Coordinates of C-alpha atoms in Angstrom, one line a residue:
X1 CA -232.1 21.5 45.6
X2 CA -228.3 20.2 45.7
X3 CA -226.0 18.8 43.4
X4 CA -223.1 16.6 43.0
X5 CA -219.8 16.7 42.6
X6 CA -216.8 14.2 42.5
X7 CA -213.3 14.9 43.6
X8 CA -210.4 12.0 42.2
X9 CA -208.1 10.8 45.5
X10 CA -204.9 9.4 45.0
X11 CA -204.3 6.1 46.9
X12 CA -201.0 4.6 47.3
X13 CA -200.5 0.7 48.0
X14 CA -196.9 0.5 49.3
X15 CA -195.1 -3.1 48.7
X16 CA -195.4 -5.5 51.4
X17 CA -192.1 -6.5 53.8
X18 CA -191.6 -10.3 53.5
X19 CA -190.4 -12.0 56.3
X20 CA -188.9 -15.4 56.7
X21 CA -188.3 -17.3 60.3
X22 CA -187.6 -20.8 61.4
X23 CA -184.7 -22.3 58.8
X24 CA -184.6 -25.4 60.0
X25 CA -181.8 -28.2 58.5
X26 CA -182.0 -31.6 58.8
X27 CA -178.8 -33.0 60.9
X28 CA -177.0 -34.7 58.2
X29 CA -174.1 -37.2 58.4
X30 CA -172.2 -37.9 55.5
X31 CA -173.1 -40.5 53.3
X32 CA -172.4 -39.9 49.5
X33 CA -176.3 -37.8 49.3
X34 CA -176.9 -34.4 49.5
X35 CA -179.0 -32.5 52.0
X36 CA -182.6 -32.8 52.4
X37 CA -184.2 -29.1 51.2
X38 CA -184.0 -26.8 54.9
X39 CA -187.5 -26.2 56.1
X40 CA -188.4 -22.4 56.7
X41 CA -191.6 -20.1 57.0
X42 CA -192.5 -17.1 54.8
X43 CA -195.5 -15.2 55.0
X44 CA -198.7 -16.3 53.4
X45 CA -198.5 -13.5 50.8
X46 CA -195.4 -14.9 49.4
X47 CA -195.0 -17.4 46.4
X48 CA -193.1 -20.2 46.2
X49 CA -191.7 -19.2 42.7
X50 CA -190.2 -16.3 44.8
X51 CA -188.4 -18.7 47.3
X52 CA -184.6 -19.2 46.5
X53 CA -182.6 -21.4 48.4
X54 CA -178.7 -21.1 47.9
X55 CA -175.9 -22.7 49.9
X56 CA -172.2 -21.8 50.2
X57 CA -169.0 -23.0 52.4
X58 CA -169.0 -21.8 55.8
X59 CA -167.1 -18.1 56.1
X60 CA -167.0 -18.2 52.4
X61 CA -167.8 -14.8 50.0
X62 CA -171.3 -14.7 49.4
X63 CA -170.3 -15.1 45.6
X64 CA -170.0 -18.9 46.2
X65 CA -173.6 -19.4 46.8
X66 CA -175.0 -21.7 44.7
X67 CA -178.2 -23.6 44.4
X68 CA -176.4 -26.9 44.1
X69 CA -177.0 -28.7 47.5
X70 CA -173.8 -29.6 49.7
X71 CA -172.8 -33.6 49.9
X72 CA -169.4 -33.5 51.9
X73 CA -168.7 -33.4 55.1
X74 CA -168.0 -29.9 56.7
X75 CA -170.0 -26.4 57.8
X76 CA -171.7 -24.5 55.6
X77 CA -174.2 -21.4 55.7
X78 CA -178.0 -21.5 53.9
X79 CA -179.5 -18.3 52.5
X80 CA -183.5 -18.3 52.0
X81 CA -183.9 -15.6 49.5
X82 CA -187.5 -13.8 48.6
X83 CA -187.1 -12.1 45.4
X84 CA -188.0 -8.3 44.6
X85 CA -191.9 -8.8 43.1
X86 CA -194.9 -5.9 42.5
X87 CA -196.0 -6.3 45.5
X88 CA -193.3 -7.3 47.8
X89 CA -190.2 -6.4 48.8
X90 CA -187.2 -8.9 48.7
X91 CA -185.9 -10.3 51.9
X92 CA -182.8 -13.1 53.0
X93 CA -182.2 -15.1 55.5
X94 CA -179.0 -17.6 56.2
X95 CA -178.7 -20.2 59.4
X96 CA -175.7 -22.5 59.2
X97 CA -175.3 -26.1 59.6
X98 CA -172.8 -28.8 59.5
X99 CA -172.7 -32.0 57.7
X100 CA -170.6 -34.5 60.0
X101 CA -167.7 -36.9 58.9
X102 CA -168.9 -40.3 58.9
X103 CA -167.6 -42.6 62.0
X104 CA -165.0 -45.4 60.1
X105 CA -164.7 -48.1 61.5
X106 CA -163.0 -51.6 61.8
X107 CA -165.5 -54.3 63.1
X108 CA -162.7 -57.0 62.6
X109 CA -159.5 -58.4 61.3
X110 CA -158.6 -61.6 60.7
X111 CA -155.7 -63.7 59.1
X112 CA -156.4 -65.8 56.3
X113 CA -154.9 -69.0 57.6
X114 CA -155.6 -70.3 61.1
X115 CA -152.1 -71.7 61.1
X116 CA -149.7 -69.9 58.3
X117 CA -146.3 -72.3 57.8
X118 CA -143.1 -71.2 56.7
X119 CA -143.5 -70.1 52.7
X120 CA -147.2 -70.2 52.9
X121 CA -148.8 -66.8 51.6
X122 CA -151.1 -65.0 53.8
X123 CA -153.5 -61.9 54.0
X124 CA -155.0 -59.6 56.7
X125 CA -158.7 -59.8 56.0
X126 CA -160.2 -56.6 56.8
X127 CA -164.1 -55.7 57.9
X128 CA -164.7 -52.1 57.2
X129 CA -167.5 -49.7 57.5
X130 CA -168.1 -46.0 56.5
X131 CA -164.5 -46.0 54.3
X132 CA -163.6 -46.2 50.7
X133 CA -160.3 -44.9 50.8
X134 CA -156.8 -47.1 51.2
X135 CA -156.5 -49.6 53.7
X136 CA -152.8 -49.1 55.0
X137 CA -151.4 -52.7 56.4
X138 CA -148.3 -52.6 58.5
X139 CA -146.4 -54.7 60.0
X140 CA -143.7 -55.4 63.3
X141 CA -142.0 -58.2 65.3
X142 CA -144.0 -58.9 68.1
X143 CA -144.0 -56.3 71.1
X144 CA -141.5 -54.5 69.1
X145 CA -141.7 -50.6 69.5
X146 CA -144.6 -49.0 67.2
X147 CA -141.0 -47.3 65.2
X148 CA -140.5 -50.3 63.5
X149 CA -143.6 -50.8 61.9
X150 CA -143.2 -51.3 58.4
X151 CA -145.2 -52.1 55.1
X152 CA -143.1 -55.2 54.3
X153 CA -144.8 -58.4 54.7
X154 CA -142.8 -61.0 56.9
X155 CA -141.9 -64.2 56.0
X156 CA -139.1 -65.8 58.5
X157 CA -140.2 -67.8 60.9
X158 CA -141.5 -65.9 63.8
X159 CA -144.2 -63.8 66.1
X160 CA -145.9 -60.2 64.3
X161 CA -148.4 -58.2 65.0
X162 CA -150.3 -56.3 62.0
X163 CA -151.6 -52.6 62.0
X164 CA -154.8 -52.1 60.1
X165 CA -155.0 -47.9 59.8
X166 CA -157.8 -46.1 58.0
X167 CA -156.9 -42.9 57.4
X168 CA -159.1 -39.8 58.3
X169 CA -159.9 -38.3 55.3
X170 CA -162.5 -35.2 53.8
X171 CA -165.5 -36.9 54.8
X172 CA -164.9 -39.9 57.2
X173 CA -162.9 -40.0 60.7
X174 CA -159.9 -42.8 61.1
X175 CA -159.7 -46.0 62.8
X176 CA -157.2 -48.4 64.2
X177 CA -156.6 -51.8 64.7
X178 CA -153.9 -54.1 65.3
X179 CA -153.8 -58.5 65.0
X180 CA -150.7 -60.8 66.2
X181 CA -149.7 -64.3 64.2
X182 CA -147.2 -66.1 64.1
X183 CA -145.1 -68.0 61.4
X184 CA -144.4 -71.2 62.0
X185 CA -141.5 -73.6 61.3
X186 CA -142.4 -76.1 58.3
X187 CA -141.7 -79.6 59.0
X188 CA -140.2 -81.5 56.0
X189 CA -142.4 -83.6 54.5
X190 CA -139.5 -86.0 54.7
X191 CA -137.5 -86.8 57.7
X192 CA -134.3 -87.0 56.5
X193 CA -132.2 -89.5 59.7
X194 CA -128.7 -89.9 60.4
X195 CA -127.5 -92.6 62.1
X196 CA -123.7 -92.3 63.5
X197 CA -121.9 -94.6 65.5
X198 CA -119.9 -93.3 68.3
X199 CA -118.1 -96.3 70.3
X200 CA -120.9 -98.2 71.8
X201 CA -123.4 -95.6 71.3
X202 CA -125.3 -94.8 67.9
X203 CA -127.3 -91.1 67.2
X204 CA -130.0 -90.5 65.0
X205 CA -130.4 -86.9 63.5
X206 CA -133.9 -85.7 62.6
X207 CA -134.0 -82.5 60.4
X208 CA -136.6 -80.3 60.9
X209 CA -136.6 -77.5 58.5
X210 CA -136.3 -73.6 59.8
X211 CA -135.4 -71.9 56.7
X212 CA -135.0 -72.8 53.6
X213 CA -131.2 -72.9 52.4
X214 CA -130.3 -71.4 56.0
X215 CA -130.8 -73.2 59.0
X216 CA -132.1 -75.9 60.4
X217 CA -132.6 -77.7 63.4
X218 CA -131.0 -81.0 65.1
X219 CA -132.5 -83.4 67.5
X220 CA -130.6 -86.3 68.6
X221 CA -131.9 -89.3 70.4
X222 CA -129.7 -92.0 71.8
X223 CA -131.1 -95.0 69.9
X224 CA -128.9 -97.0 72.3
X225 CA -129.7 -95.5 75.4
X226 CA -131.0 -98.0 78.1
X227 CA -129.0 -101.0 76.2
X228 CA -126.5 -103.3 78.1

């Protein structure tokens, strides 16, 4: 004959150790949108509700993460975060990444006018890509040193060249571009003509205007040249 007999045994079911591998971040250049959600891998056991992802400034205190998703240009640092559950115990992990500036540019620059007279107004028409910020327009006499540029528009008579700058800012590099015109002398609608006798020969004066209320210019033509 036997009998039976039971005996209780403790068992003990410690928490499991998360881990998390392969943050991956999309390469990002700026452009107004924030980063696509990093890619990473958790173990099997682990539920998405447990998943945190928080982001913070490059170097910054890790007070500053936040779950908001960068959108400007510069470096930053990603923390996957598994929380503290039952059955598992937490676990982080941060990679770092960079969004880059966007690349401004200037694919052209034009004048308004083909030909821009004396007193005529004008513009520099500016193409621009990647850039909402000011477009600084300077200007300088012709092959003068780049000292003298200045934000005045010209209007005498003469030969420029215009600067087209976009500056580098937060989140877009800078670009430079420079265009020559010229300002021409306007011809009086009217030709105003002298005639003056001098002995046996007899001048003409045509005015042609340079500027307005200042100078002008003189041609004379012998009308009697060649005569007996």
């Amino acid at each position: 004959n036997f009998s039976l007999s039971a005996d209780e045994v403790t068992v003990s079911i410690t928490k499991a150790q998360p881990t998390i591998s392969d943050i991956n971040v999309e390469p990002k250049t700026y452009d107004g949108n924030a980063i696509n959600a990093p890619m990473y891998t958790v173990d099997m056991f682990v539920t998405n509700a447990d998943v945190v992802v928080e982001y913070k400034v490059k170097g910054a205190d890790d007070s500053a993460y936040t779950t908001t998703a960068p959108t400007d240009a510069g470096e930053y640092t990603v923390r996957v975060k598994i929380s503290d559950s039952t059955n598992y115990n937490g676990a982080t992990k941060t990679a770092d990444f960079t969004i880059e500036k966007a690349t401004a540019s200037i694919p052209s620059v034009a004048m308004s006018a083909n030909s821009i007279v004396y007193g005529d107004s004008y513009e520099v028409m500016v193409e621009k890509e990647n850039y909402d910020g000011e477009v600084i327009i300077e200007y300088k006499a012709k092959n003068a040193d780049d000292a003298t540029y200045e934000m005045i528009k010209p209007v005498t008579v003469g030969e420029y060249t215009a600067r087209v700058t976009l500056q580098e800012g937060a989140n877009n590099t800078g670009d430079v571009e420079t265009i020559d015109f010229t300002i021409n002398a306007k011809v009086l609608d009217d030709l105003y003509e002298i005639a003056i006798e001098n002995g046996d020969s007899e001048f003409t004066f045509s005015l042609e205007e340079i500027e307005s209320g200042l100078s002008v210019r003189i041609t004379f033509e012998d009308s009697s040249a060649g005569a007996d």
